Rosetta silent file (secondary structure, phi, psi, omega in degrees, C-alpha in Angstrom):
SEQUENCE: MPESDTAPPSGGATEPVEALHELVLRSLDDDQAQDVVTIPLGGKSSIADHMVIASGRSTRQVASMAQKLQQRIKEDLGRSVRVEGLPVADWVLIDADDVIVHLFRPEVRSFYNLERMWAFEENAPAASAAR
SCORE:     score description
SCORE:     0.000 S_00000001
   1 L     0.000  138.069 -161.295   17.317    7.679  -56.922 S_00000001
   2 H   -88.300  -35.330 -172.845   13.593    7.273  -58.914 S_00000001
   3 H   -50.679  -17.394  174.008   14.592    4.157  -60.747 S_00000001
   4 H   -92.355   -5.119 -163.044   14.031    2.299  -57.000 S_00000001
   5 H   -79.565   -4.294 -132.924   10.702    4.277  -56.179 S_00000001
   6 L  -130.505  132.769  156.742    9.044    3.015  -59.660 S_00000001
   7 L   -88.188  148.569 -160.779    8.867   -1.006  -60.072 S_00000001
   8 L   -33.583  123.722  170.788   10.763   -2.680  -63.327 S_00000001
   9 L   -55.480  -30.721 -177.097    8.599   -3.006  -66.138 S_00000001
  10 L   -54.704  -17.501  172.606    9.494   -6.135  -66.407 S_00000001
  11 L    81.631  -84.926 -168.649    7.892   -6.830  -63.168 S_00000001
  12 L   -68.563  -14.800 -174.742    9.531  -10.751  -62.685 S_00000001
  13 L   -60.495  -66.851  178.379   12.978   -9.969  -63.693 S_00000001
  14 L   -62.326  -12.262 -147.226   14.527   -7.993  -60.485 S_00000001
  15 H   -81.430  -30.154  173.584   12.403  -10.049  -57.903 S_00000001
  16 H   -65.311  -39.332 -178.747   14.985  -13.067  -58.279 S_00000001
  17 H   -76.616  -56.457  170.853   18.140  -11.038  -57.696 S_00000001
  18 H   -23.320  -30.766  178.764   16.415   -9.288  -54.527 S_00000001
  19 H   -75.353  -98.338 -125.456   15.301  -13.017  -52.962 S_00000001
  20 H   -87.412  -31.381  142.180   19.269  -13.587  -53.230 S_00000001
  21 H   -72.543  -24.260  176.599   20.201  -10.662  -51.916 S_00000001
  22 H   -88.588   -5.872  154.933   18.358  -10.434  -49.141 S_00000001
  23 H   -71.799  -49.377  155.791   19.678  -14.383  -48.262 S_00000001
  24 H     9.086 -104.449  171.094   22.716  -12.878  -48.781 S_00000001
  25 H   -50.861  -45.189 -168.338   22.449  -10.219  -46.233 S_00000001
  26 H   -83.718    0.117 -172.605   20.035  -12.373  -44.021 S_00000001
  27 L  -127.555   -8.098  167.291   22.587  -15.134  -43.774 S_00000001
  28 L   -65.838  -64.303  160.170   25.761  -12.656  -43.211 S_00000001
  29 L     2.663  -70.503  178.107   23.561  -11.683  -40.338 S_00000001
  30 L   -94.376   11.113 -172.818   23.375  -14.735  -38.835 S_00000001
  31 L  -114.660    7.108  168.362   26.893  -15.833  -38.913 S_00000001
  32 L    66.354   32.816  104.996   27.464  -12.514  -37.303 S_00000001
  33 L    41.678   97.386  169.693   29.022  -10.890  -40.322 S_00000001
  34 E  -131.669  141.462 -174.851   30.784   -7.392  -39.417 S_00000001
  35 E    61.568   71.522  179.157   30.792   -4.034  -41.475 S_00000001
  36 E   -94.649  121.450 -170.802   28.570   -5.765  -44.191 S_00000001
  37 E  -122.446  168.397  177.095   28.151   -2.824  -46.636 S_00000001
  38 E  -149.790  131.851  177.912   26.274   -3.406  -50.476 S_00000001
  39 E  -125.943  111.811  175.572   27.401   -1.423  -53.264 S_00000001
  40 L   -52.797   93.675  177.610   24.679   -1.288  -55.894 S_00000001
  41 L   -98.418   16.830  160.009   26.504   -1.939  -59.575 S_00000001
  42 L   -77.866  148.604 -174.581   23.408   -1.698  -61.836 S_00000001
  43 L    93.514    9.873 -177.725   24.939    1.331  -64.140 S_00000001
  44 L  -133.090  -34.681 -150.736   28.143    1.075  -63.270 S_00000001
  45 L  -159.738  124.273 -142.711   28.979   -2.765  -64.244 S_00000001
  46 L  -102.267  -34.976 -175.302   27.346   -5.580  -66.121 S_00000001
  47 L   -25.074  -50.494 -115.467   29.244   -8.082  -63.841 S_00000001
  48 L   159.270  142.982 -176.634   26.373   -7.841  -61.339 S_00000001
  49 L   -92.208  -24.803 -142.382   23.068   -6.267  -59.866 S_00000001
  50 E  -167.338  120.241  165.865   24.623   -6.121  -56.307 S_00000001
  51 E  -123.799  155.808 -173.161   28.211   -6.547  -54.842 S_00000001
  52 E  -134.659  136.022 -167.784   28.492   -7.305  -50.706 S_00000001
  53 E  -144.995  135.116 -167.948   31.365   -6.969  -48.792 S_00000001
  54 E  -161.435  149.443  149.805   31.420   -8.065  -44.801 S_00000001
  55 E  -121.119  172.716  144.341   34.192   -9.262  -42.880 S_00000001
  56 L   -93.272  168.640 -174.776   34.897  -11.563  -40.661 S_00000001
  57 L   -83.765  -13.069  179.974   37.037  -12.210  -37.188 S_00000001
  58 L  -140.872  170.471 -174.696   39.104  -15.128  -38.549 S_00000001
  59 L   -91.280    2.463  166.907   40.122  -17.160  -41.414 S_00000001
  60 L  -114.497   10.309  166.352   37.962  -19.633  -39.783 S_00000001
  61 H   -99.333  -45.117  150.132   34.876  -17.378  -39.568 S_00000001
  62 H   -51.730  -83.519  152.548   35.291  -16.662  -42.635 S_00000001
  63 H   -13.230  -53.214 -173.679   35.773  -19.903  -44.307 S_00000001
  64 H   -57.776  -73.489  167.617   32.625  -20.965  -42.099 S_00000001
  65 H   -30.463  -82.349  167.873   30.662  -17.711  -43.076 S_00000001
  66 H   -27.492  -70.913 -174.386   31.547  -18.732  -46.854 S_00000001
  67 H   -79.278  -39.516  142.384   30.624  -22.114  -46.884 S_00000001
  68 H   -72.227   11.065  156.846   27.391  -21.678  -45.311 S_00000001
  69 H   -73.487  -29.407  167.648   26.218  -19.094  -47.981 S_00000001
  70 H   -47.161  -81.248  162.449   27.147  -21.438  -50.354 S_00000001
  71 H   -54.463   -5.342 -169.820   24.620  -24.159  -48.955 S_00000001
  72 H   -94.518  -51.238 -168.931   22.110  -21.516  -48.068 S_00000001
  73 H   -68.302  -23.320 -174.443   21.919  -20.743  -52.108 S_00000001
  74 H   -93.294  -76.449 -166.046   21.626  -24.175  -53.150 S_00000001
  75 H    -5.663  -91.003 -134.876   19.213  -24.803  -50.577 S_00000001
  76 H   -80.811  -24.735 -178.644   16.625  -22.172  -50.647 S_00000001
  77 H   -85.359  -38.340 -167.522   17.429  -20.597  -54.827 S_00000001
  78 L   107.604  -27.674 -165.163   18.371  -23.928  -56.375 S_00000001
  79 L  -104.580  166.126  175.530   21.555  -22.284  -57.762 S_00000001
  80 L  -100.532  132.742  169.153   25.414  -22.968  -57.605 S_00000001
  81 L   -97.670  172.597  174.716   28.229  -20.415  -56.997 S_00000001
  82 L  -114.907  145.878 -164.794   31.586  -20.056  -57.908 S_00000001
  83 E  -145.113  133.124 -151.661   33.798  -19.790  -54.601 S_00000001
  84 E  -131.253  110.417  159.331   37.360  -18.251  -54.737 S_00000001
  85 L   110.747  -19.371 -152.742   39.947  -18.115  -52.078 S_00000001
  86 L   -62.844  -18.280 -154.252   38.001  -20.555  -49.143 S_00000001
  87 L   -66.889  -43.870 -169.883   41.657  -22.834  -48.539 S_00000001
  88 L   -99.971  -61.872  154.063   43.160  -19.935  -47.049 S_00000001
  89 L   102.165   29.925 -176.557   40.132  -17.795  -46.065 S_00000001
  90 L  -117.161  -59.772 -130.986   41.650  -14.481  -45.866 S_00000001
  91 E  -156.668  111.690 -157.444   39.972  -12.821  -48.724 S_00000001
  92 E  -124.530  136.007 -174.984   36.651  -15.728  -50.080 S_00000001
  93 E  -104.092  154.395  170.706   34.977  -14.682  -53.257 S_00000001
  94 E  -156.061  135.928  169.773   31.512  -16.410  -53.774 S_00000001
  95 E   -95.870   52.341 -141.351   30.180  -15.751  -57.028 S_00000001
  96 L  -105.873   50.744  164.699   26.392  -16.552  -57.507 S_00000001
  97 L    60.834  -63.115 -164.014   26.355  -14.299  -61.316 S_00000001
  98 L   -90.570    4.356  177.299   23.623  -11.275  -59.596 S_00000001
  99 E  -157.292  120.770  166.061   25.186  -10.901  -56.634 S_00000001
 100 E  -100.380  153.076 -158.114   28.945  -11.014  -55.723 S_00000001
 101 E  -134.873  126.833  171.010   30.385  -11.727  -52.050 S_00000001
 102 E  -122.384  111.124 -156.651   33.787  -10.703  -50.592 S_00000001
 103 E  -126.998  102.011 -169.013   34.134  -12.449  -46.963 S_00000001
 104 E  -118.033  146.549  153.853   37.640  -10.623  -45.985 S_00000001
 105 L   -71.941  163.559  163.858   39.577  -10.681  -42.093 S_00000001
 106 H   -54.488  -43.922 -137.892   39.963   -7.031  -41.423 S_00000001
 107 H   -77.842  -83.062  179.276   43.783   -6.758  -41.861 S_00000001
 108 H   -12.701  -49.638 -167.900   42.858   -7.967  -45.506 S_00000001
 109 H   -67.951  -66.993 -165.175   39.493   -5.695  -46.258 S_00000001
 110 H   -72.012   -5.499  152.115   41.109   -2.623  -45.210 S_00000001
 111 H   -67.739  -35.478 -169.678   44.327   -3.127  -47.631 S_00000001
 112 H  -108.496  -59.742  177.395   42.680   -3.890  -51.040 S_00000001
 113 L    68.784   78.492 -178.517   39.567   -1.416  -49.716 S_00000001
 114 L   -82.961  -24.338  171.032   37.135   -2.733  -52.138 S_00000001
 115 L   -72.498  -45.722 -150.839   34.204   -0.183  -51.082 S_00000001
 116 H   -87.505  -62.025  176.136   36.176    3.231  -51.918 S_00000001
 117 H   -21.703   -4.302 -173.544   37.096    1.023  -55.254 S_00000001
 118 H  -156.460  -15.214  167.367   33.847    0.742  -56.484 S_00000001
 119 H  -106.190    2.998  176.991   31.888    3.428  -54.635 S_00000001
 120 H   -64.131  -18.929  178.299   34.040    6.183  -55.161 S_00000001
 121 H   -61.455  -36.677 -176.482   32.138    7.793  -57.772 S_00000001
 122 H   -90.393  -10.733  140.058   29.162    8.502  -55.268 S_00000001
 123 H   -69.030  -29.277 -172.119   31.692    9.621  -52.201 S_00000001
 124 H   -45.542  -90.888  165.196   33.225   11.878  -54.665 S_00000001
 125 H   -10.117  -57.794  162.843   30.667   14.618  -54.122 S_00000001
 126 H   -85.710   11.537  162.747   30.533   14.597  -51.060 S_00000001
 127 H  -105.095   -7.530  178.194   33.985   14.956  -50.260 S_00000001
 128 H   -86.355  -33.426 -168.418   34.613   17.629  -52.587 S_00000001
 129 L   -76.928  -14.464 -171.740   31.415   19.487  -51.209 S_00000001
 130 L   -91.291  -36.523  164.936   32.954   18.795  -47.233 S_00000001
 131 L   -52.209    0.000    0.000   35.934   21.125  -48.073 S_00000001
């Protein structure tokens, strides 16, 4: 994609977004999240620039990852995030405006299959070419 090879004209507009995205990925890695996937939403949706999907081995790990991520974003970037689903922790949504994070237990993740819903356009040509 040529857009990623060149810097955006505004320069500073994407730096906070990329810093947030890197913080999210680093936090999930530190907390041993499984199957972390990033879906770029630029040009696909106006809700965010990135969607990150990851799994935890249990509801306890999912809740812990969500709470730590919320805390790290607040401490490192001074941003408040909205969190939904924390009490049950089968699926926790963390909305940090520019980056949306979905944390799942593996069974719940496979049921909803968000990767397929949001990345189907990218996978369609590859699937048809494989036939």
